[in-house]
XYZ file of C-alpha atoms in Angstrom:
659
model
C 71.040 -18.189 -87.477
C 70.370 -21.879 -89.012
C 69.394 -24.240 -91.523
C 66.374 -26.016 -90.909
C 64.996 -29.219 -92.459
C 62.372 -32.083 -91.894
C 60.172 -34.501 -93.198
C 56.820 -35.936 -92.028
C 55.358 -39.075 -92.831
C 51.686 -39.068 -94.027
C 49.126 -42.000 -93.753
C 50.950 -44.920 -93.538
C 54.238 -43.864 -94.630
C 57.574 -45.636 -92.812
C 59.010 -43.312 -90.000
C 61.730 -40.904 -91.062
C 65.254 -42.147 -91.471
C 68.151 -40.554 -89.471
C 70.304 -41.195 -92.795
C 67.998 -38.776 -94.746
C 68.146 -36.097 -92.142
C 71.898 -36.311 -92.392
C 71.569 -35.847 -95.795
C 69.417 -33.061 -95.970
C 71.486 -31.303 -93.267
C 74.605 -31.650 -95.367
C 72.929 -29.460 -98.339
C 72.621 -26.472 -95.734
C 75.834 -26.876 -93.760
C 76.797 -23.438 -95.131
C 73.916 -21.989 -93.310
C 74.830 -23.430 -89.641
C 78.369 -25.319 -89.693
C 78.759 -24.945 -85.765
C 76.495 -27.792 -84.664
C 73.759 -30.088 -86.097
C 70.531 -31.399 -84.135
C 68.023 -34.262 -85.446
C 64.820 -35.272 -83.479
C 63.141 -38.249 -84.602
C 59.773 -40.075 -83.768
C 57.502 -42.500 -85.667
C 56.123 -39.637 -87.655
C 58.453 -36.836 -88.043
C 61.982 -36.053 -88.463
C 63.303 -32.336 -87.546
C 66.999 -31.284 -88.507
C 68.969 -28.027 -87.423
C 72.259 -26.554 -88.895
C 73.116 -24.154 -86.378
C 75.019 -21.217 -86.785
C 75.520 -19.892 -82.940
C 74.844 -16.262 -82.143
C 72.821 -16.323 -78.944
C 73.401 -18.637 -76.011
C 76.313 -20.252 -77.617
C 76.642 -23.100 -75.437
C 73.022 -23.695 -74.392
C 70.923 -23.038 -77.632
C 71.598 -26.055 -79.086
C 68.358 -27.352 -81.182
C 65.967 -28.945 -81.390
C 64.687 -27.608 -78.410
C 61.476 -28.923 -76.383
C 59.054 -27.632 -73.822
C 58.878 -28.751 -70.298
C 56.844 -31.880 -71.039
C 58.323 -32.638 -74.459
C 55.045 -32.243 -76.036
C 56.628 -29.566 -78.577
C 59.655 -29.572 -80.465
C 61.384 -26.805 -82.458
C 63.704 -26.159 -85.075
C 64.361 -22.426 -85.782
C 66.260 -20.227 -88.237
C 66.893 -16.452 -87.817
C 66.344 -14.161 -84.876
C 63.713 -12.934 -82.414
C 64.965 -9.594 -81.524
C 62.290 -8.852 -78.923
C 63.023 -12.045 -76.793
C 64.185 -10.312 -73.901
C 60.798 -8.417 -73.571
C 58.644 -11.562 -74.114
C 60.484 -14.144 -71.775
C 59.246 -12.506 -68.382
C 55.498 -12.428 -69.482
C 55.862 -16.237 -70.325
C 57.643 -16.792 -66.980
C 54.923 -15.201 -65.211
C 52.365 -17.420 -67.059
C 54.291 -20.513 -65.591
C 56.677 -21.462 -68.448
C 59.888 -22.812 -67.401
C 63.384 -22.365 -69.379
C 66.468 -24.515 -69.854
C 68.431 -21.983 -72.005
C 68.625 -18.235 -72.617
C 67.864 -18.555 -76.100
C 65.311 -16.715 -78.346
C 64.255 -20.103 -79.721
C 63.070 -21.298 -76.483
C 60.982 -18.205 -76.042
C 59.491 -18.845 -79.482
C 58.588 -22.452 -78.213
C 57.036 -21.506 -75.188
C 55.184 -18.474 -76.972
C 53.777 -20.947 -79.339
C 52.694 -22.991 -76.529
C 50.903 -20.171 -74.819
C 49.188 -18.556 -77.987
C 49.303 -21.016 -80.730
C 49.935 -19.394 -84.327
C 48.905 -16.186 -82.894
C 52.267 -15.680 -81.392
C 53.732 -14.702 -84.838
C 52.116 -11.366 -83.899
C 54.035 -10.745 -81.072
C 57.351 -11.317 -82.787
C 59.786 -8.568 -84.075
C 62.045 -10.792 -86.027
C 63.712 -12.461 -88.991
C 62.823 -16.244 -89.084
C 61.757 -19.278 -90.507
C 60.642 -21.988 -88.075
C 59.157 -25.442 -87.555
C 57.149 -26.849 -84.387
C 55.962 -30.438 -83.989
C 53.040 -30.836 -81.329
C 53.504 -34.711 -80.319
C 50.011 -34.537 -78.801
C 47.970 -33.409 -81.773
C 50.344 -34.805 -84.309
C 50.451 -31.414 -86.126
C 53.402 -29.728 -88.002
C 53.400 -25.798 -87.562
C 55.888 -24.052 -90.171
C 55.939 -20.190 -89.955
C 57.611 -17.522 -91.593
C 58.447 -13.804 -90.702
C 56.409 -10.973 -92.157
C 58.623 -9.921 -95.253
C 60.007 -13.500 -95.980
C 63.757 -12.516 -94.772
C 64.430 -15.932 -93.915
C 63.502 -18.889 -96.419
C 61.334 -21.610 -96.388
C 60.117 -24.512 -98.722
C 58.060 -27.517 -98.839
C 56.981 -30.098 -101.271
C 54.329 -33.031 -100.564
C 53.440 -36.281 -102.300
C 51.140 -38.763 -101.143
C 53.190 -40.082 -98.314
C 55.330 -37.259 -97.267
C 55.763 -33.447 -96.576
C 59.242 -32.493 -96.781
C 60.439 -29.017 -95.885
C 63.879 -26.940 -95.716
C 65.327 -23.568 -95.698
C 66.740 -24.351 -99.058
C 65.353 -26.179 -102.084
C 68.446 -28.666 -102.223
C 67.721 -30.171 -98.927
C 64.217 -31.062 -100.096
C 66.084 -32.472 -103.379
C 68.303 -34.419 -101.020
C 65.472 -36.277 -99.330
C 65.136 -38.255 -102.400
C 61.214 -38.577 -103.163
C 60.658 -35.134 -104.817
C 61.917 -35.082 -108.230
C 63.721 -32.077 -109.633
C 61.641 -30.624 -112.428
C 61.381 -27.416 -114.096
C 58.332 -25.017 -113.347
C 58.105 -23.263 -116.666
C 55.783 -20.582 -115.405
C 58.288 -20.150 -112.288
C 61.070 -19.451 -115.149
C 58.850 -17.233 -116.989
C 58.130 -14.987 -113.989
C 61.996 -14.364 -113.606
C 61.924 -13.149 -116.971
C 58.991 -10.757 -116.248
C 59.111 -9.687 -112.385
C 63.146 -10.496 -112.045
C 62.415 -13.179 -109.522
C 59.884 -15.932 -109.104
C 56.569 -15.097 -107.169
C 55.522 -16.431 -103.856
C 54.450 -19.149 -103.640
C 55.923 -20.848 -106.574
C 59.599 -21.789 -106.861
C 61.514 -22.565 -110.186
C 61.024 -26.039 -109.190
C 57.952 -27.938 -110.371
C 55.942 -29.181 -107.101
C 58.047 -27.289 -104.774
C 56.467 -24.125 -102.767
C 57.794 -21.568 -100.365
C 55.591 -20.612 -97.459
C 55.299 -17.011 -98.362
C 56.163 -14.111 -96.182
C 53.798 -13.420 -93.578
C 52.205 -16.934 -93.750
C 52.331 -20.205 -91.707
C 51.317 -23.593 -92.650
C 49.780 -25.990 -90.383
C 49.634 -29.664 -91.313
C 47.435 -32.426 -89.512
C 45.826 -35.522 -90.271
C 47.352 -35.518 -93.623
C 45.690 -32.013 -94.705
C 47.645 -28.809 -94.996
C 46.557 -25.574 -94.354
C 48.146 -22.189 -95.257
C 47.031 -19.057 -93.726
C 48.139 -15.364 -93.843
C 48.833 -13.374 -90.419
C 50.349 -10.218 -91.965
C 50.338 -8.256 -94.893
C 51.790 -4.933 -95.898
C 49.063 -2.073 -95.660
C 48.845 1.583 -96.349
C 46.242 4.110 -95.441
C 43.695 5.637 -97.941
C 44.964 8.097 -100.235
C 42.662 10.875 -98.561
C 44.110 10.012 -95.153
C 47.830 11.026 -96.130
C 47.160 13.929 -98.617
C 47.125 16.624 -96.259
C 50.358 18.376 -95.964
C 52.475 18.086 -93.217
C 55.938 18.917 -91.824
C 58.939 16.803 -91.423
C 59.439 18.279 -88.034
C 56.019 16.648 -86.811
C 57.315 12.888 -87.698
C 61.236 13.278 -87.181
C 61.133 12.466 -83.402
C 59.111 9.402 -83.602
C 61.061 8.098 -86.791
C 64.379 8.742 -85.128
C 63.326 6.765 -81.859
C 62.051 3.950 -83.960
C 65.274 3.680 -85.909
C 67.523 3.819 -83.063
C 65.769 1.211 -81.132
C 65.352 -0.764 -84.238
C 69.313 -0.703 -84.508
C 69.806 -1.539 -80.816
C 67.825 -4.527 -80.479
C 69.184 -5.960 -83.477
C 72.877 -5.649 -81.742
C 71.545 -8.395 -79.579
C 74.174 -11.183 -79.847
C 76.732 -13.143 -78.138
C 79.189 -12.619 -80.980
C 80.616 -9.175 -82.507
C 78.349 -7.463 -85.031
C 79.896 -5.541 -87.968
C 77.981 -3.470 -90.631
C 77.984 -3.512 -94.406
C 78.832 0.290 -95.916
C 77.779 1.117 -99.279
C 78.672 4.722 -99.337
C 75.124 5.443 -99.232
C 72.601 6.956 -97.056
C 70.857 3.831 -95.662
C 73.934 1.922 -94.644
C 75.609 5.159 -93.553
C 72.811 6.026 -90.915
C 72.628 2.448 -89.624
C 76.331 2.809 -88.848
C 75.963 5.924 -87.548
C 73.405 5.183 -85.165
C 75.421 2.050 -84.046
C 78.548 4.312 -83.199
C 76.442 7.449 -82.099
C 74.004 5.393 -79.908
C 75.618 2.521 -78.422
C 79.421 3.224 -78.063
C 80.155 -0.214 -79.671
C 83.487 -0.618 -81.628
C 82.313 -1.113 -85.155
C 84.007 -2.833 -87.825
C 82.575 -2.111 -91.550
C 82.804 -3.973 -94.639
C 82.302 -2.808 -98.474
C 82.755 -3.859 -102.053
C 85.040 -1.696 -104.565
C 84.597 -2.186 -108.299
C 87.082 -2.507 -110.968
C 84.606 -0.813 -113.089
C 84.340 2.789 -112.029
C 80.818 3.095 -113.306
C 79.602 0.871 -110.487
C 82.341 2.016 -107.706
C 81.303 3.720 -104.611
C 84.422 3.373 -102.694
C 85.423 6.886 -102.309
C 82.377 7.731 -100.289
C 82.575 4.276 -98.187
C 86.166 5.362 -96.950
C 84.852 8.813 -96.241
C 82.019 7.466 -94.295
C 84.394 4.995 -92.381
C 86.805 7.744 -91.397
C 84.018 10.037 -90.335
C 82.653 7.172 -87.983
C 86.042 5.876 -87.130
C 85.624 2.438 -87.907
C 87.988 -0.446 -89.077
C 87.035 -0.823 -92.694
C 87.420 -3.652 -94.822
C 87.299 -3.797 -98.676
C 87.025 -6.842 -101.287
C 87.432 -5.996 -104.728
C 84.870 -7.198 -107.431
C 86.599 -7.551 -110.652
C 85.287 -8.723 -113.719
C 87.357 -12.077 -113.542
C 85.838 -12.853 -109.858
C 82.320 -11.837 -110.869
C 82.781 -14.450 -113.440
C 84.493 -17.116 -111.218
C 82.026 -17.092 -108.437
C 78.996 -17.018 -110.478
C 78.263 -20.892 -110.681
C 78.455 -20.694 -106.884
C 76.163 -17.777 -106.548
C 73.158 -19.823 -108.729
C 74.132 -22.853 -106.496
C 73.006 -20.978 -103.777
C 70.060 -18.879 -104.834
C 68.502 -21.771 -106.504
C 66.980 -19.810 -109.269
C 67.634 -18.166 -112.656
C 69.016 -14.683 -112.253
C 68.673 -11.338 -114.508
C 70.996 -9.241 -112.480
C 74.867 -9.771 -111.024
C 74.591 -7.959 -108.100
C 74.620 -11.263 -105.851
C 78.076 -11.962 -107.064
C 80.013 -9.072 -105.294
C 77.626 -9.783 -102.291
C 78.878 -13.310 -102.096
C 82.567 -11.853 -102.333
C 81.521 -9.514 -99.416
C 80.253 -12.008 -97.032
C 83.357 -14.363 -97.824
C 85.340 -11.298 -96.726
C 83.331 -10.781 -93.591
C 83.476 -14.350 -92.297
C 87.162 -14.256 -92.997
C 87.505 -11.622 -90.239
C 85.564 -13.887 -88.039
C 82.209 -12.253 -87.948
C 78.919 -13.963 -87.971
C 76.720 -11.038 -88.191
C 76.708 -7.612 -90.293
C 73.905 -4.986 -90.188
C 72.712 -3.795 -93.643
C 70.668 -0.850 -94.805
C 67.805 -2.904 -96.882
C 64.419 -1.758 -97.052
C 65.071 2.005 -96.976
C 64.523 2.195 -100.543
C 61.238 0.174 -100.831
C 59.515 2.231 -97.915
C 60.728 5.542 -98.008
C 60.720 5.971 -101.986
C 64.269 5.517 -102.797
C 64.334 4.013 -106.335
C 63.790 5.755 -109.700
C 60.693 3.724 -110.593
C 58.768 5.920 -107.837
C 60.145 9.041 -109.705
C 59.511 7.333 -113.287
C 55.835 6.457 -112.140
C 55.379 10.188 -110.742
C 56.686 12.034 -113.790
C 54.446 9.435 -116.106
C 51.516 10.327 -114.543
C 52.520 14.401 -114.591
C 52.781 13.494 -118.437
C 49.641 11.693 -118.730
C 47.747 14.510 -116.957
C 49.690 17.569 -118.683
C 50.245 16.648 -122.200
C 51.073 19.881 -123.452
C 53.436 21.083 -120.510
C 56.699 22.510 -121.315
C 58.261 20.821 -118.071
C 57.731 17.559 -119.681
C 61.352 17.374 -121.012
C 62.842 19.076 -117.857
C 61.313 16.305 -115.654
C 63.054 13.832 -117.692
C 66.333 15.391 -117.680
C 66.524 15.840 -114.325
C 65.806 12.414 -113.419
C 68.393 11.385 -115.989
C 71.022 14.159 -116.466
C 73.572 12.072 -118.342
C 71.002 12.041 -121.425
C 71.694 15.577 -121.878
C 69.887 16.097 -125.264
C 66.330 14.688 -125.436
C 66.829 14.870 -129.371
C 69.777 12.467 -129.356
C 69.353 8.758 -129.938
C 69.575 8.136 -126.276
C 66.712 10.723 -125.677
C 64.337 9.800 -128.329
C 64.621 6.114 -127.104
C 64.065 7.471 -123.344
C 60.842 9.380 -124.466
C 59.647 6.361 -126.323
C 60.170 4.262 -123.486
C 58.317 6.514 -121.035
C 55.368 6.872 -123.532
C 54.611 3.087 -123.237
C 51.211 2.712 -121.609
C 51.203 6.360 -120.637
C 47.474 6.679 -120.818
C 46.751 3.697 -118.907
C 46.856 5.490 -115.391
C 43.953 3.271 -114.104
C 45.907 0.073 -114.603
C 47.018 -0.980 -111.065
C 50.272 -2.187 -112.338
C 51.105 1.471 -113.931
C 54.179 1.937 -111.941
C 55.942 -1.065 -113.104
C 54.387 -1.910 -116.383
C 57.185 -0.646 -118.285
C 59.646 -2.754 -116.410
C 57.913 -5.890 -116.663
C 56.795 -5.252 -120.214
C 60.607 -4.540 -120.916
C 61.706 -7.628 -119.092
C 59.424 -10.066 -120.767
C 61.111 -9.545 -124.043
C 63.407 -11.786 -122.580
C 60.867 -14.433 -123.004
C 61.104 -14.452 -126.814
C 64.585 -16.511 -126.205
C 62.547 -19.578 -124.887
C 62.325 -22.345 -127.015
C 59.408 -23.305 -128.671
C 58.972 -26.392 -126.516
C 59.107 -24.487 -123.470
C 56.937 -21.764 -124.500
C 54.351 -24.394 -125.659
C 54.917 -26.032 -121.992
C 54.105 -22.450 -120.585
C 51.035 -21.936 -122.478
C 49.600 -25.234 -120.615
C 49.729 -23.312 -117.376
C 47.109 -21.066 -117.596
C 47.614 -20.094 -113.899
C 50.946 -18.684 -114.943
C 49.049 -15.777 -116.981
C 46.999 -14.570 -114.163
C 48.248 -11.255 -112.608
C 49.309 -10.726 -109.431
C 46.792 -10.799 -106.629
C 46.120 -7.534 -105.099
C 44.525 -6.603 -101.811
C 41.170 -5.310 -101.846
C 41.811 -1.833 -100.620
C 44.819 -1.169 -103.116
C 42.733 0.926 -105.690
C 42.100 3.489 -102.833
C 45.655 3.744 -102.110
C 47.872 6.780 -103.118
C 49.682 5.931 -106.487
C 53.115 6.099 -104.404
C 51.721 3.471 -102.088
C 50.549 1.350 -104.791
C 54.090 1.430 -106.596
C 55.822 0.594 -102.994
C 53.671 -2.152 -102.532
C 54.560 -3.721 -105.578
C 57.997 -3.167 -105.148
C 58.221 -4.544 -101.975
C 55.911 -7.559 -102.849
C 57.631 -8.475 -106.134
C 61.114 -7.264 -105.833
C 62.306 -6.987 -102.106
C 60.626 -10.106 -100.434
C 61.477 -12.547 -103.460
C 64.884 -11.078 -104.978
C 66.628 -8.261 -102.489
C 66.165 -10.143 -99.470
C 66.562 -13.545 -100.874
C 68.996 -13.887 -103.811
C 70.861 -10.800 -102.806
C 70.286 -11.019 -99.255
C 69.838 -14.148 -97.318
C 71.542 -16.834 -99.808
C 74.417 -14.576 -100.364
C 75.108 -14.029 -96.901
C 74.645 -17.646 -95.611
C 76.464 -18.803 -98.351
C 79.614 -17.972 -96.402
C 77.749 -18.376 -92.750
C 76.966 -14.952 -92.060
C 73.667 -13.366 -90.861
C 72.290 -9.977 -92.201
C 70.271 -7.933 -89.902
C 67.824 -5.054 -91.241
C 66.760 -2.216 -89.072
C 64.449 -0.704 -92.002
C 62.490 -3.902 -91.968
C 61.684 -3.739 -88.643
C 57.596 -4.049 -88.831
C 57.653 -1.112 -86.500
C 59.517 1.032 -89.040
C 57.372 -0.364 -91.801
C 54.279 0.515 -90.367
C 55.434 4.182 -89.674
C 56.830 4.683 -93.112
C 53.712 3.119 -94.885
C 51.489 5.743 -92.962
C 53.751 8.837 -93.813
C 52.288 11.544 -96.175
C 53.852 10.649 -99.809
C 55.525 13.702 -99.752
C 57.590 13.279 -96.888
C 58.872 9.870 -98.767
C 59.344 11.622 -102.346
C 59.564 15.311 -102.217
C 59.090 16.540 -105.601
C 61.785 14.298 -107.107
C 63.794 14.297 -104.023
C 63.722 10.591 -102.845
C 63.751 9.370 -98.857
C 63.065 12.821 -97.931
C 62.299 12.323 -94.107
C 65.720 9.840 -93.785
C 67.746 12.727 -95.213
C 66.594 14.762 -92.456
C 67.965 12.477 -89.993
C 71.055 11.868 -92.371
C 71.629 15.919 -91.874
C 72.038 15.430 -88.260
C 74.210 12.368 -88.422
C 76.307 12.079 -91.594
C 78.717 14.554 -93.686
C 76.615 16.477 -96.287
C 78.539 14.651 -99.071
C 76.757 11.493 -97.925
C 73.099 12.572 -96.949
C 72.958 14.883 -100.235
C 73.986 11.995 -102.863
C 71.545 11.439 -105.097
C 70.519 7.803 -104.915
C 73.056 5.508 -106.857
C 71.584 2.164 -107.757
C 73.597 -0.943 -106.580
C 74.452 -2.855 -109.877
C 77.051 -5.033 -111.133
C 78.785 -5.548 -114.641
C 77.421 -8.120 -116.635
C 78.486 -7.955 -120.280
C 82.163 -7.188 -119.354
C 82.201 -10.087 -116.599
C 81.043 -12.551 -118.829
C 81.710 -11.516 -122.508
C 85.149 -10.837 -124.200
C 88.604 -10.792 -122.460
C 89.565 -14.266 -120.706
C 86.178 -16.118 -120.588
C 86.178 -18.758 -118.743
C 85.455 -22.130 -120.520
C 82.355 -22.607 -118.486
C 80.295 -19.573 -120.071
C 81.542 -20.591 -123.562
C 80.668 -24.085 -123.051
C 77.077 -23.777 -121.237
C 75.955 -21.110 -123.967
C 77.176 -23.239 -126.710
C 74.539 -24.452 -129.320
C 75.115 -28.126 -128.088
C 74.221 -27.090 -124.783
C 71.483 -25.169 -125.277
C 69.717 -27.635 -127.443
C 70.553 -30.349 -124.945
C 69.033 -28.730 -122.081
C 66.025 -27.526 -124.300
C 64.951 -24.304 -122.569
C 66.391 -21.728 -124.962
C 66.225 -21.343 -128.979
C 69.988 -21.612 -129.840
C 69.898 -19.410 -133.001
C 68.271 -16.400 -130.557
C 70.988 -16.782 -128.063
C 73.779 -17.013 -130.806
C 72.410 -13.449 -132.096
C 72.510 -12.047 -128.543
C 75.974 -13.234 -128.049
C 77.193 -11.843 -131.230
C 75.380 -8.487 -130.057
C 77.286 -8.581 -126.940
C 80.635 -9.461 -128.507
C 80.658 -6.685 -130.752
C 79.726 -4.519 -127.652
C 77.756 -1.692 -129.379
C 74.112 -0.869 -128.223
C 74.191 -3.651 -125.608
C 71.277 -2.552 -123.689
C 70.508 -3.016 -119.963
C 67.589 -5.614 -121.307
C 69.963 -7.247 -123.350
C 72.291 -7.721 -120.174
C 69.501 -8.980 -118.343
C 68.617 -11.505 -121.159
C 72.285 -12.582 -121.225
C 72.651 -13.414 -117.678
C 69.015 -15.041 -117.610
C 70.177 -17.493 -120.288
C 73.296 -18.131 -118.532
C 72.192 -18.476 -114.748
C 69.166 -20.876 -116.135
C 71.637 -23.216 -117.960
C 73.740 -23.134 -114.715
C 70.698 -23.657 -112.680
C 69.375 -26.406 -114.960
C 72.929 -28.397 -115.040
C 73.481 -27.963 -111.166
C 69.926 -28.853 -109.829
C 67.927 -30.529 -112.837
C 70.586 -32.689 -114.675
C 73.319 -33.221 -112.497
C 72.078 -32.810 -108.840
C 74.649 -33.978 -106.393
C 73.892 -34.850 -102.609
C 76.943 -34.095 -100.467
C 78.286 -36.624 -98.064
C 75.737 -37.044 -95.106
C 76.751 -35.055 -91.826
C 79.041 -37.710 -89.870
C 81.288 -38.510 -87.184
C 83.433 -35.366 -87.241
C 80.351 -33.190 -86.828
C 79.030 -31.865 -83.399
C 75.428 -33.718 -83.285
C 72.635 -33.517 -80.905
C 70.585 -36.751 -81.737
C 67.137 -37.186 -79.992
C 65.827 -40.791 -81.468
C 62.135 -41.646 -80.060
C 61.214 -43.990 -82.569
C 59.929 -47.727 -81.629
C-alpha cells in the first residue's frame, strides 16, 4: 500500500518542481510512512509514499523497466503477481525486485491498458511512458483504492487523496454543489464527481490516458448480471457450494500474500467470521483479530466477537467506541474522508485501525462485499416485500411480512407501525421505475437538502447535469429485480462510501491496509450469476454463504440475523459534555459565515435533537451531514493547511532526469 501523487506539465508549462512533489507527498504520509520516492523529468513528476508489505527491501518506488522508458508509482496489491511473473519472464522481461509493482509495470509494457484485465487486486497506479510522452492512470474494478485528478490549461495533477492535489498549489479549493447534494441523496458523492469543484476521481473499473495534452477516460470493467430468465429456474445450494467454497478459500489464501503479518477484523457477524475461519482452518496461520465494542449496547456485538475469537483460538484485541471518543476523533475522520458524511460508522473504524497499528500490524482481512453480492442488507428484503405488496394489494400476508422484517415494531397499528406502513407505501406502484429498490432511501435522505441555504440551492439549480439520474447499463431492464437492486447498492454505496469513507480512508489514516476476499472479481462474478433464491431465500439473507457458515462456524454465529453496522450519532454529538467544536461550528454565526446551510433550519434540528424525543434516523443523518459539511468546509475550503514537505529525516529515493 502507498499514497501516490504526480503532476504532468502540459503545453509549454515549466517542468515539475521537486519541492512541489515533496509537499504533495507530505499530505499522504499516513498512507505510506516507511519510505518515499520521487521521479522527475522535464514533463512529469511522480511521487510515492510507501507502506512496505511485499519485498520490504527491494520494492522501493518509483520503479522502471529495463531500459527506463517506463516508470511506475503504485498503490495497492496485485494478489496474483506470483502467477503472472513466469509468463512475463518467458516473454523476455527481466526483473530487479520481487515486488508486485514491477510485475504490473512489465505487464503494462507487454499488453498496454489491456493488462488490467489480467489483474486480481486492489490498486491505483500511474505509469509514465517516456517514449510516447503519455501518462496512464488506472484503478481497480470496484474502486477499493482511490485516485483523483484535476486538469488546468497547463497541468494535470493527480493523487491518492484530494489534499495532495490541493497541496500542488495551482488547483483552487472550491465547493461542487452537485457533489454535496449527492451526499444528501445517495449517502456519498457519485463517481466521477468529488465534493470539490474541478476535481474528479478516476471511476472504478476505468483508466485515464493523457497524451499530447488530451485526456481519454475508458472503462475496462463493469458489474454485470445475467438476464432474469437465465437465473429464474429452481436450483439447489448443493450444486453451487463446491465452487463457491473453492473460490472463497483461494481468495483468502492469495490475500495472505505479504512479507508482514496479516490480522483480521472480527465483527461478530457472518462475513468476517467466515473469513477468519478460512484463515485458521485452511492455512494454519496464527491469527490475531481485532474488533469494536460500543459503549451503547444498542450497537454492541462484542459478545459474539468474543465467542468467535474463542472458537477460533485467536489472540483478540478490542477497542471501545464511546460517545466521547466518537465525537473526539470525528474532525480527523472528515479530514481523511475528504467528504461530508451522513453516517458515523467511520469514526469507530478509525479507532479500530489505530488499535491494529499499535499492535504492529499493517494488513487486516475484512468481510466487506458479502452483503452487496449475497443480498445481506434489509434494502433487498424491503424491495422484495414492496413488490409483493404491489402485486397482492389484498393479501393478508402483507403485515406479517413487515413484522417479520422489523419484529421490534410489534403492533403495526401503533404510531411506529403506522409510520412504517406509510413509509413502505411511498412509490409502491412504481415497480417499473429502475430505481424502485432504492427510491425510498433516496427520497428520504434528500429531505436533508431542505437545510441548505438559499444561496447554495440557487447554485445547485444552475448545475443542470446534477439533476440527471444515474446512468444505467443498457441491459439493466432485463435483469432480475434483486440483481437491479444489487447493482444500485454496489455502484452508489459500496464503491463510493463503504470502500472509501468507511474502508480505505479509515484504515490508511493509521497506515493499515484492508483486504477484502469477498471482492475478488472471481467471487463477484460467481455471486452475480447465482439464482436469486440462493442469495435471498424468502427473507433469509446470504443463503448460500450460510451453508458454508454451517460447516465452519458455531450455530449462534451463522444463524444470526444480519445486524447492520452503525454508530450512535445523537448521543455522541448532542447533550452531555459536548466538545466546543460541535457548538461552535453549528452556531448561527459559523453557519452564516460558511453559507452552506440555513441557520434557522439547523437551529430547529438542534432543538429537536436536544429534546431527544422522536429524533428519527433521517434527523440523525441530517445532523451529522451538517456537522461534517461544516468541518469539511473549514478544513479544506477556508483553512486548508499544507504540512511541512517531506525532508532530511525521511528515507527518500530521488531520480531527477531534468535538464
